Structure formats: C-alpha cells, structure tokens
Amino acid sequence: MTPHNEAKLGEIAKKVLMAGDPLRVKYIAENYLEDYKLVNQVRGMYCYTGKYKNKEISVMAHGMGIPSMGIYSYELFHYYEVEQIIRIGSCGAIVDELNLNDIILADKSYTEGNYAYNFDNKECHIVKSSEEINKKIEQVAKEQKVEYIKGDILCNECFDLYLPDKDALIKRAPKEVNLLVSEMETFALFYNAKRENKKATCLLTVVDVPKEAKGLTPEERETALNQMINLALETIIKD
C-alpha cells in the first residue's frame, strides 16, 4: 500500500493499462474484463484487476498531467512490481494531416518541463517508449487491419487549447523530434519506466483538431475509443 493506492501487493497485475479518466477505466473493466475486482479507489483513481481472454491484467486511472502520472506510474513500477504499462489516452493534433479518431503510437515523448531534473537532477527532455511493446502493437495492428500513425509526442504542462501561442512552443522543440500531437502525461510514464528498468508505451486517439475547430464531446471521449482500447488489450496479453 502507498498513500495513493490501497491495493495490496499481488492485487495489481504485472501488466497494466492506464487511462487518465477514472470513468474510462471503469468502462474498460465493465465492458472488456471478466472476474474483475476494484482494488483501489483512493482519490477516485480506480484500479481494477481482472482477466482478458484468460490473461490477468489491471486497468488504472492516472489523472491529468505529468505530476499525477509521475506518482501513479512510479508506485506501480516501484512498489507493485508492475513490468509493463500501456497508456491509452486522448490527444490534440499538431500537424494538419491528422483527423479525428486517428490512432497515434508514441515513439518518443518530448517536454520542456523539468520532471527529470526535479526527480534525478538530470537534464532530460526526450525519452523513448518501449520498442518491444511497440513492435507487438504494430504486429497486432497489422493482424487486425487497424491503421495507426507512429511518431513523437509533445508532453505539455498546459492544456494546449488554452495556449495563446501554441506555435511558439512547437517551434522551440529540438530538431530530433517530429511532433504529431500533444498530451500531458507520457514523459513521466516513459521516464519512470526507464528509471525503473521497466517497459512502457502509449496509444493515443486524436480528439481535438484545433485548426478545424473539431473535437469529441466528454461522453464521446469516454466511450468512443474502443478501437484503441482493443488494440491495447490484444497487445498487453501477448507474451
């Protein structure tokens, strides 16, 4: 147990799907898992452990932003002996070629923030996802004929739709990243995985296309991401 998680050691599976919204986690448990059990509800951050196709997995909420993801993913890796995490989330498009409901597979996460410096006194602003898990995702996507786009993620500390000059932030990014979309959690997840010698990656669904003033409603965000959820579930059970 930790100050943020009441689950006992062994009640959380070695492989975990994480989503920001606790209601999305509840939706996944109720619609995809068998014999599931609620093992954490501290601060409303639900965690369910159950079986998907007879394989034990857990699904857990991580909240919004780098600090929240930093806490929950660190505790899963460090205290609960979790080996793999796939974040399934939503994002906003940066490049014009993207459309609503496009699925993005994260290669690298870039942040201007100082999570790594605060944690480890290290100047780290780019961190890669797990190549091993990504290869499994790409294999499953091919088998299921699911289209996706692989690229780099801007992990922002501010909600991008509220930024008065988002283009300035994007232009400051280093040349070695090819930013497709923005969200607010991947850097902490990938950094914690690297630090703890574990594996993590992220699948995202585009829910905002700002230049076309398009976006999904909160209800659609909660329930309309089934293709991405299914891709993550089929991947996480692979040995």
mmCIF file with all atom_site columns, N, CA, C and O in Angstrom, residues 98-128:
data_model
loop_
_atom_site.group_PDB
_atom_site.id
_atom_site.type_symbol
_atom_site.label_atom_id
_atom_site.label_alt_id
_atom_site.label_comp_id
_atom_site.label_asym_id
_atom_site.label_entity_id
_atom_site.label_seq_id
_atom_site.pdbx_PDB_ins_code
_atom_site.Cartn_x
_atom_site.Cartn_y
_atom_site.Cartn_z
_atom_site.occupancy
_atom_site.B_iso_or_equiv
_atom_site.pdbx_formal_charge
_atom_site.auth_seq_id
_atom_site.auth_comp_id
_atom_site.auth_asym_id
_atom_site.auth_atom_id
_atom_site.pdbx_PDB_model_num
ATOM 1   N N  . LEU A 1 98  ? -3.614  15.164 -39.604 1.00 0.00 ? 98  LEU A N  1
ATOM 2   C CA . LEU A 1 98  ? -4.353  14.285 -38.712 1.00 0.00 ? 98  LEU A CA 1
ATOM 3   C C  . LEU A 1 98  ? -5.843  14.616 -38.696 1.00 0.00 ? 98  LEU A C  1
ATOM 4   O O  . LEU A 1 98  ? -6.244  15.769 -38.864 1.00 0.00 ? 98  LEU A O  1
ATOM 5   N N  . ASN A 1 99  ? -6.636  13.566 -38.439 1.00 0.00 ? 99  ASN A N  1
ATOM 6   C CA . ASN A 1 99  ? -8.086  13.706 -38.374 1.00 0.00 ? 99  ASN A CA 1
ATOM 7   C C  . ASN A 1 99  ? -8.599  13.173 -37.049 1.00 0.00 ? 99  ASN A C  1
ATOM 8   O O  . ASN A 1 99  ? -7.901  12.431 -36.342 1.00 0.00 ? 99  ASN A O  1
ATOM 9   N N  . LEU A 1 100 ? -9.832  13.525 -36.708 1.00 0.00 ? 100 LEU A N  1
ATOM 10  C CA . LEU A 1 100 ? -10.458 12.985 -35.510 1.00 0.00 ? 100 LEU A CA 1
ATOM 11  C C  . LEU A 1 100 ? -10.453 11.460 -35.565 1.00 0.00 ? 100 LEU A C  1
ATOM 12  O O  . LEU A 1 100 ? -10.701 10.857 -36.611 1.00 0.00 ? 100 LEU A O  1
ATOM 13  N N  . ASN A 1 101 ? -10.153 10.842 -34.406 1.00 0.00 ? 101 ASN A N  1
ATOM 14  C CA . ASN A 1 101 ? -10.160 9.394  -34.214 1.00 0.00 ? 101 ASN A CA 1
ATOM 15  C C  . ASN A 1 101 ? -8.949  8.685  -34.823 1.00 0.00 ? 101 ASN A C  1
ATOM 16  O O  . ASN A 1 101 ? -8.877  7.451  -34.748 1.00 0.00 ? 101 ASN A O  1
ATOM 17  N N  . ASP A 1 102 ? -7.983  9.425  -35.397 1.00 0.00 ? 102 ASP A N  1
ATOM 18  C CA . ASP A 1 102 ? -6.728  8.785  -35.793 1.00 0.00 ? 102 ASP A CA 1
ATOM 19  C C  . ASP A 1 102 ? -6.043  8.217  -34.550 1.00 0.00 ? 102 ASP A C  1
ATOM 20  O O  . ASP A 1 102 ? -6.069  8.823  -33.475 1.00 0.00 ? 102 ASP A O  1
ATOM 21  N N  . ILE A 1 103 ? -5.424  7.055  -34.706 1.00 0.00 ? 103 ILE A N  1
ATOM 22  C CA . ILE A 1 103 ? -4.696  6.415  -33.604 1.00 0.00 ? 103 ILE A CA 1
ATOM 23  C C  . ILE A 1 103 ? -3.206  6.708  -33.760 1.00 0.00 ? 103 ILE A C  1
ATOM 24  O O  . ILE A 1 103 ? -2.626  6.519  -34.826 1.00 0.00 ? 103 ILE A O  1
ATOM 25  N N  . ILE A 1 104 ? -2.601  7.168  -32.680 1.00 0.00 ? 104 ILE A N  1
ATOM 26  C CA . ILE A 1 104 ? -1.180  7.524  -32.662 1.00 0.00 ? 104 ILE A CA 1
ATOM 27  C C  . ILE A 1 104 ? -0.425  6.564  -31.750 1.00 0.00 ? 104 ILE A C  1
ATOM 28  O O  . ILE A 1 104 ? -0.838  6.315  -30.613 1.00 0.00 ? 104 ILE A O  1
ATOM 29  N N  . LEU A 1 105 ? 0.676   6.026  -32.244 1.00 0.00 ? 105 LEU A N  1
ATOM 30  C CA . LEU A 1 105 ? 1.578   5.200  -31.447 1.00 0.00 ? 105 LEU A CA 1
ATOM 31  C C  . LEU A 1 105 ? 2.812   6.029  -31.117 1.00 0.00 ? 105 LEU A C  1
ATOM 32  O O  . LEU A 1 105 ? 3.501   6.515  -32.020 1.00 0.00 ? 105 LEU A O  1
ATOM 33  N N  . ALA A 1 106 ? 3.090   6.180  -29.839 1.00 0.00 ? 106 ALA A N  1
ATOM 34  C CA . ALA A 1 106 ? 4.183   7.055  -29.405 1.00 0.00 ? 106 ALA A CA 1
ATOM 35  C C  . ALA A 1 106 ? 5.539   6.399  -29.624 1.00 0.00 ? 106 ALA A C  1
ATOM 36  O O  . ALA A 1 106 ? 5.761   5.251  -29.232 1.00 0.00 ? 106 ALA A O  1
ATOM 37  N N  . ASP A 1 107 ? 6.441   7.153  -30.237 1.00 0.00 ? 107 ASP A N  1
ATOM 38  C CA . ASP A 1 107 ? 7.832   6.735  -30.359 1.00 0.00 ? 107 ASP A CA 1
ATOM 39  C C  . ASP A 1 107 ? 8.649   7.408  -29.256 1.00 0.00 ? 107 ASP A C  1
ATOM 40  O O  . ASP A 1 107 ? 9.200   6.753  -28.374 1.00 0.00 ? 107 ASP A O  1
ATOM 41  N N  . LYS A 1 108 ? 8.693   8.735  -29.280 1.00 0.00 ? 108 LYS A N  1
ATOM 42  C CA . LYS A 1 108 ? 9.391   9.494  -28.236 1.00 0.00 ? 108 LYS A CA 1
ATOM 43  C C  . LYS A 1 108 ? 8.440   10.526 -27.641 1.00 0.00 ? 108 LYS A C  1
ATOM 44  O O  . LYS A 1 108 ? 7.511   10.989 -28.293 1.00 0.00 ? 108 LYS A O  1
ATOM 45  N N  . SER A 1 109 ? 8.711   10.880 -26.385 1.00 0.00 ? 109 SER A N  1
ATOM 46  C CA . SER A 1 109 ? 7.964   11.944 -25.722 1.00 0.00 ? 109 SER A CA 1
ATOM 47  C C  . SER A 1 109 ? 8.927   13.079 -25.400 1.00 0.00 ? 109 SER A C  1
ATOM 48  O O  . SER A 1 109 ? 9.997   12.862 -24.846 1.00 0.00 ? 109 SER A O  1
ATOM 49  N N  . TYR A 1 110 ? 8.512   14.288 -25.755 1.00 0.00 ? 110 TYR A N  1
ATOM 50  C CA . TYR A 1 110 ? 9.328   15.475 -25.505 1.00 0.00 ? 110 TYR A CA 1
ATOM 51  C C  . TYR A 1 110 ? 8.573   16.432 -24.582 1.00 0.00 ? 110 TYR A C  1
ATOM 52  O O  . TYR A 1 110 ? 7.380   16.662 -24.744 1.00 0.00 ? 110 TYR A O  1
ATOM 53  N N  . THR A 1 111 ? 9.282   16.984 -23.603 1.00 0.00 ? 111 THR A N  1
ATOM 54  C CA . THR A 1 111 ? 8.710   18.010 -22.740 1.00 0.00 ? 111 THR A CA 1
ATOM 55  C C  . THR A 1 111 ? 9.724   19.119 -22.506 1.00 0.00 ? 111 THR A C  1
ATOM 56  O O  . THR A 1 111 ? 10.934  18.864 -22.471 1.00 0.00 ? 111 THR A O  1
ATOM 57  N N  . GLU A 1 112 ? 9.226   20.324 -22.337 1.00 0.00 ? 112 GLU A N  1
ATOM 58  C CA . GLU A 1 112 ? 10.082  21.419 -21.897 1.00 0.00 ? 112 GLU A CA 1
ATOM 59  C C  . GLU A 1 112 ? 10.219  21.412 -20.380 1.00 0.00 ? 112 GLU A C  1
ATOM 60  O O  . GLU A 1 112 ? 11.062  22.107 -19.823 1.00 0.00 ? 112 GLU A O  1
ATOM 61  N N  . GLY A 1 113 ? 9.382   20.637 -19.728 1.00 0.00 ? 113 GLY A N  1
ATOM 62  C CA . GLY A 1 113 ? 9.346   20.633 -18.270 1.00 0.00 ? 113 GLY A CA 1
ATOM 63  C C  . GLY A 1 113 ? 10.569  19.995 -17.638 1.00 0.00 ? 113 GLY A C  1
ATOM 64  O O  . GLY A 1 113 ? 11.429  19.418 -18.308 1.00 0.00 ? 113 GLY A O  1
ATOM 65  N N  . ASN A 1 114 ? 10.623  20.052 -16.318 1.00 0.00 ? 114 ASN A N  1
ATOM 66  C CA . ASN A 1 114 ? 11.801  19.611 -15.569 1.00 0.00 ? 114 ASN A CA 1
ATOM 67  C C  . ASN A 1 114 ? 11.522  18.414 -14.659 1.00 0.00 ? 114 ASN A C  1
ATOM 68  O O  . ASN A 1 114 ? 12.100  18.308 -13.578 1.00 0.00 ? 114 ASN A O  1
ATOM 69  N N  . TYR A 1 115 ? 10.666  17.510 -15.108 1.00 0.00 ? 115 TYR A N  1
ATOM 70  C CA . TYR A 1 115 ? 10.370  16.331 -14.303 1.00 0.00 ? 115 TYR A CA 1
ATOM 71  C C  . TYR A 1 115 ? 11.648  15.551 -13.966 1.00 0.00 ? 115 TYR A C  1
ATOM 72  O O  . TYR A 1 115 ? 11.892  15.199 -12.812 1.00 0.00 ? 115 TYR A O  1
ATOM 73  N N  . ALA A 1 116 ? 12.457  15.299 -14.981 1.00 0.00 ? 116 ALA A N  1
ATOM 74  C CA . ALA A 1 116 ? 13.684  14.518 -14.756 1.00 0.00 ? 116 ALA A CA 1
ATOM 75  C C  . ALA A 1 116 ? 14.655  15.261 -13.847 1.00 0.00 ? 116 ALA A C  1
ATOM 76  O O  . ALA A 1 116 ? 15.303  14.651 -12.980 1.00 0.00 ? 116 ALA A O  1
ATOM 77  N N  . TYR A 1 117 ? 14.753  16.564 -14.024 1.00 0.00 ? 117 TYR A N  1
ATOM 78  C CA . TYR A 1 117 ? 15.656  17.362 -13.191 1.00 0.00 ? 117 TYR A CA 1
ATOM 79  C C  . TYR A 1 117 ? 15.179  17.378 -11.742 1.00 0.00 ? 117 TYR A C  1
ATOM 80  O O  . TYR A 1 117 ? 15.977  17.244 -10.809 1.00 0.00 ? 117 TYR A O  1
ATOM 81  N N  . ASN A 1 118 ? 13.879  17.539 -11.547 1.00 0.00 ? 118 ASN A N  1
ATOM 82  C CA . ASN A 1 118 ? 13.326  17.505 -10.187 1.00 0.00 ? 118 ASN A CA 1
ATOM 83  C C  . ASN A 1 118 ? 13.555  16.158 -9.528  1.00 0.00 ? 118 ASN A C  1
ATOM 84  O O  . ASN A 1 118 ? 13.877  16.078 -8.335  1.00 0.00 ? 118 ASN A O  1
ATOM 85  N N  . PHE A 1 119 ? 13.398  15.090 -10.306 1.00 0.00 ? 119 PHE A N  1
ATOM 86  C CA . PHE A 1 119 ? 13.472  13.739 -9.758  1.00 0.00 ? 119 PHE A CA 1
ATOM 87  C C  . PHE A 1 119 ? 14.927  13.307 -9.546  1.00 0.00 ? 119 PHE A C  1
ATOM 88  O O  . PHE A 1 119 ? 15.303  12.836 -8.462  1.00 0.00 ? 119 PHE A O  1
ATOM 89  N N  . ASP A 1 120 ? 15.738  13.477 -10.578 1.00 0.00 ? 120 ASP A N  1
ATOM 90  C CA . ASP A 1 120 ? 17.074  12.868 -10.601 1.00 0.00 ? 120 ASP A CA 1
ATOM 91  C C  . ASP A 1 120 ? 18.220  13.854 -10.811 1.00 0.00 ? 120 ASP A C  1
ATOM 92  O O  . ASP A 1 120 ? 19.355  13.429 -11.014 1.00 0.00 ? 120 ASP A O  1
ATOM 93  N N  . ASN A 1 121 ? 17.927  15.148 -10.851 1.00 0.00 ? 121 ASN A N  1
ATOM 94  C CA . ASN A 1 121 ? 18.949  16.138 -11.178 1.00 0.00 ? 121 ASN A CA 1
ATOM 95  C C  . ASN A 1 121 ? 19.564  15.887 -12.549 1.00 0.00 ? 121 ASN A C  1
ATOM 96  O O  . ASN A 1 121 ? 20.755  16.117 -12.763 1.00 0.00 ? 121 ASN A O  1
ATOM 97  N N  . LYS A 1 122 ? 18.725  15.423 -13.494 1.00 0.00 ? 122 LYS A N  1
ATOM 98  C CA . LYS A 1 122 ? 19.205  15.132 -14.841 1.00 0.00 ? 122 LYS A CA 1
ATOM 99  C C  . LYS A 1 122 ? 18.503  16.027 -15.856 1.00 0.00 ? 122 LYS A C  1
ATOM 100 O O  . LYS A 1 122 ? 17.290  16.234 -15.782 1.00 0.00 ? 122 LYS A O  1
ATOM 101 N N  . GLU A 1 123 ? 19.286  16.535 -16.787 1.00 0.00 ? 123 GLU A N  1
ATOM 102 C CA . GLU A 1 123 ? 18.732  17.348 -17.868 1.00 0.00 ? 123 GLU A CA 1
ATOM 103 C C  . GLU A 1 123 ? 18.250  16.425 -18.981 1.00 0.00 ? 123 GLU A C  1
ATOM 104 O O  . GLU A 1 123 ? 18.956  16.147 -19.939 1.00 0.00 ? 123 GLU A O  1
ATOM 105 N N  . CYS A 1 124 ? 17.051  15.929 -18.825 1.00 0.00 ? 124 CYS A N  1
ATOM 106 C CA . CYS A 1 124 ? 16.462  15.010 -19.807 1.00 0.00 ? 124 CYS A CA 1
ATOM 107 C C  . CYS A 1 124 ? 15.109  15.561 -20.225 1.00 0.00 ? 124 CYS A C  1
ATOM 108 O O  . CYS A 1 124 ? 14.244  15.815 -19.376 1.00 0.00 ? 124 CYS A O  1
ATOM 109 N N  . HIS A 1 125 ? 14.923  15.741 -21.526 1.00 0.00 ? 125 HIS A N  1
ATOM 110 C CA . HIS A 1 125 ? 13.659  16.277 -22.033 1.00 0.00 ? 125 HIS A CA 1
ATOM 111 C C  . HIS A 1 125 ? 13.062  15.417 -23.143 1.00 0.00 ? 125 HIS A C  1
ATOM 112 O O  . HIS A 1 125 ? 11.966  15.728 -23.620 1.00 0.00 ? 125 HIS A O  1
ATOM 113 N N  . ILE A 1 126 ? 13.769  14.372 -23.546 1.00 0.00 ? 126 ILE A N  1
ATOM 114 C CA . ILE A 1 126 ? 13.266  13.445 -24.551 1.00 0.00 ? 126 ILE A CA 1
ATOM 115 C C  . ILE A 1 126 ? 13.492  12.033 -24.046 1.00 0.00 ? 126 ILE A C  1
ATOM 116 O O  . ILE A 1 126 ? 14.597  11.684 -23.619 1.00 0.00 ? 126 ILE A O  1
ATOM 117 N N  . VAL A 1 127 ? 12.466  11.214 -24.092 1.00 0.00 ? 127 VAL A N  1
ATOM 118 C CA . VAL A 1 127 ? 12.609  9.830  -23.650 1.00 0.00 ? 127 VAL A CA 1
ATOM 119 C C  . VAL A 1 127 ? 11.797  8.924  -24.574 1.00 0.00 ? 127 VAL A C  1
ATOM 120 O O  . VAL A 1 127 ? 10.705  9.292  -25.014 1.00 0.00 ? 127 VAL A O  1
ATOM 121 N N  . LYS A 1 128 ? 12.356  7.767  -24.892 1.00 0.00 ? 128 LYS A N  1
ATOM 122 C CA . LYS A 1 128 ? 11.712  6.844  -25.827 1.00 0.00 ? 128 LYS A CA 1
ATOM 123 C C  . LYS A 1 128 ? 10.757  5.892  -25.117 1.00 0.00 ? 128 LYS A C  1
ATOM 124 O O  . LYS A 1 128 ? 10.938  5.571  -23.947 1.00 0.00 ? 128 LYS A O  1
#
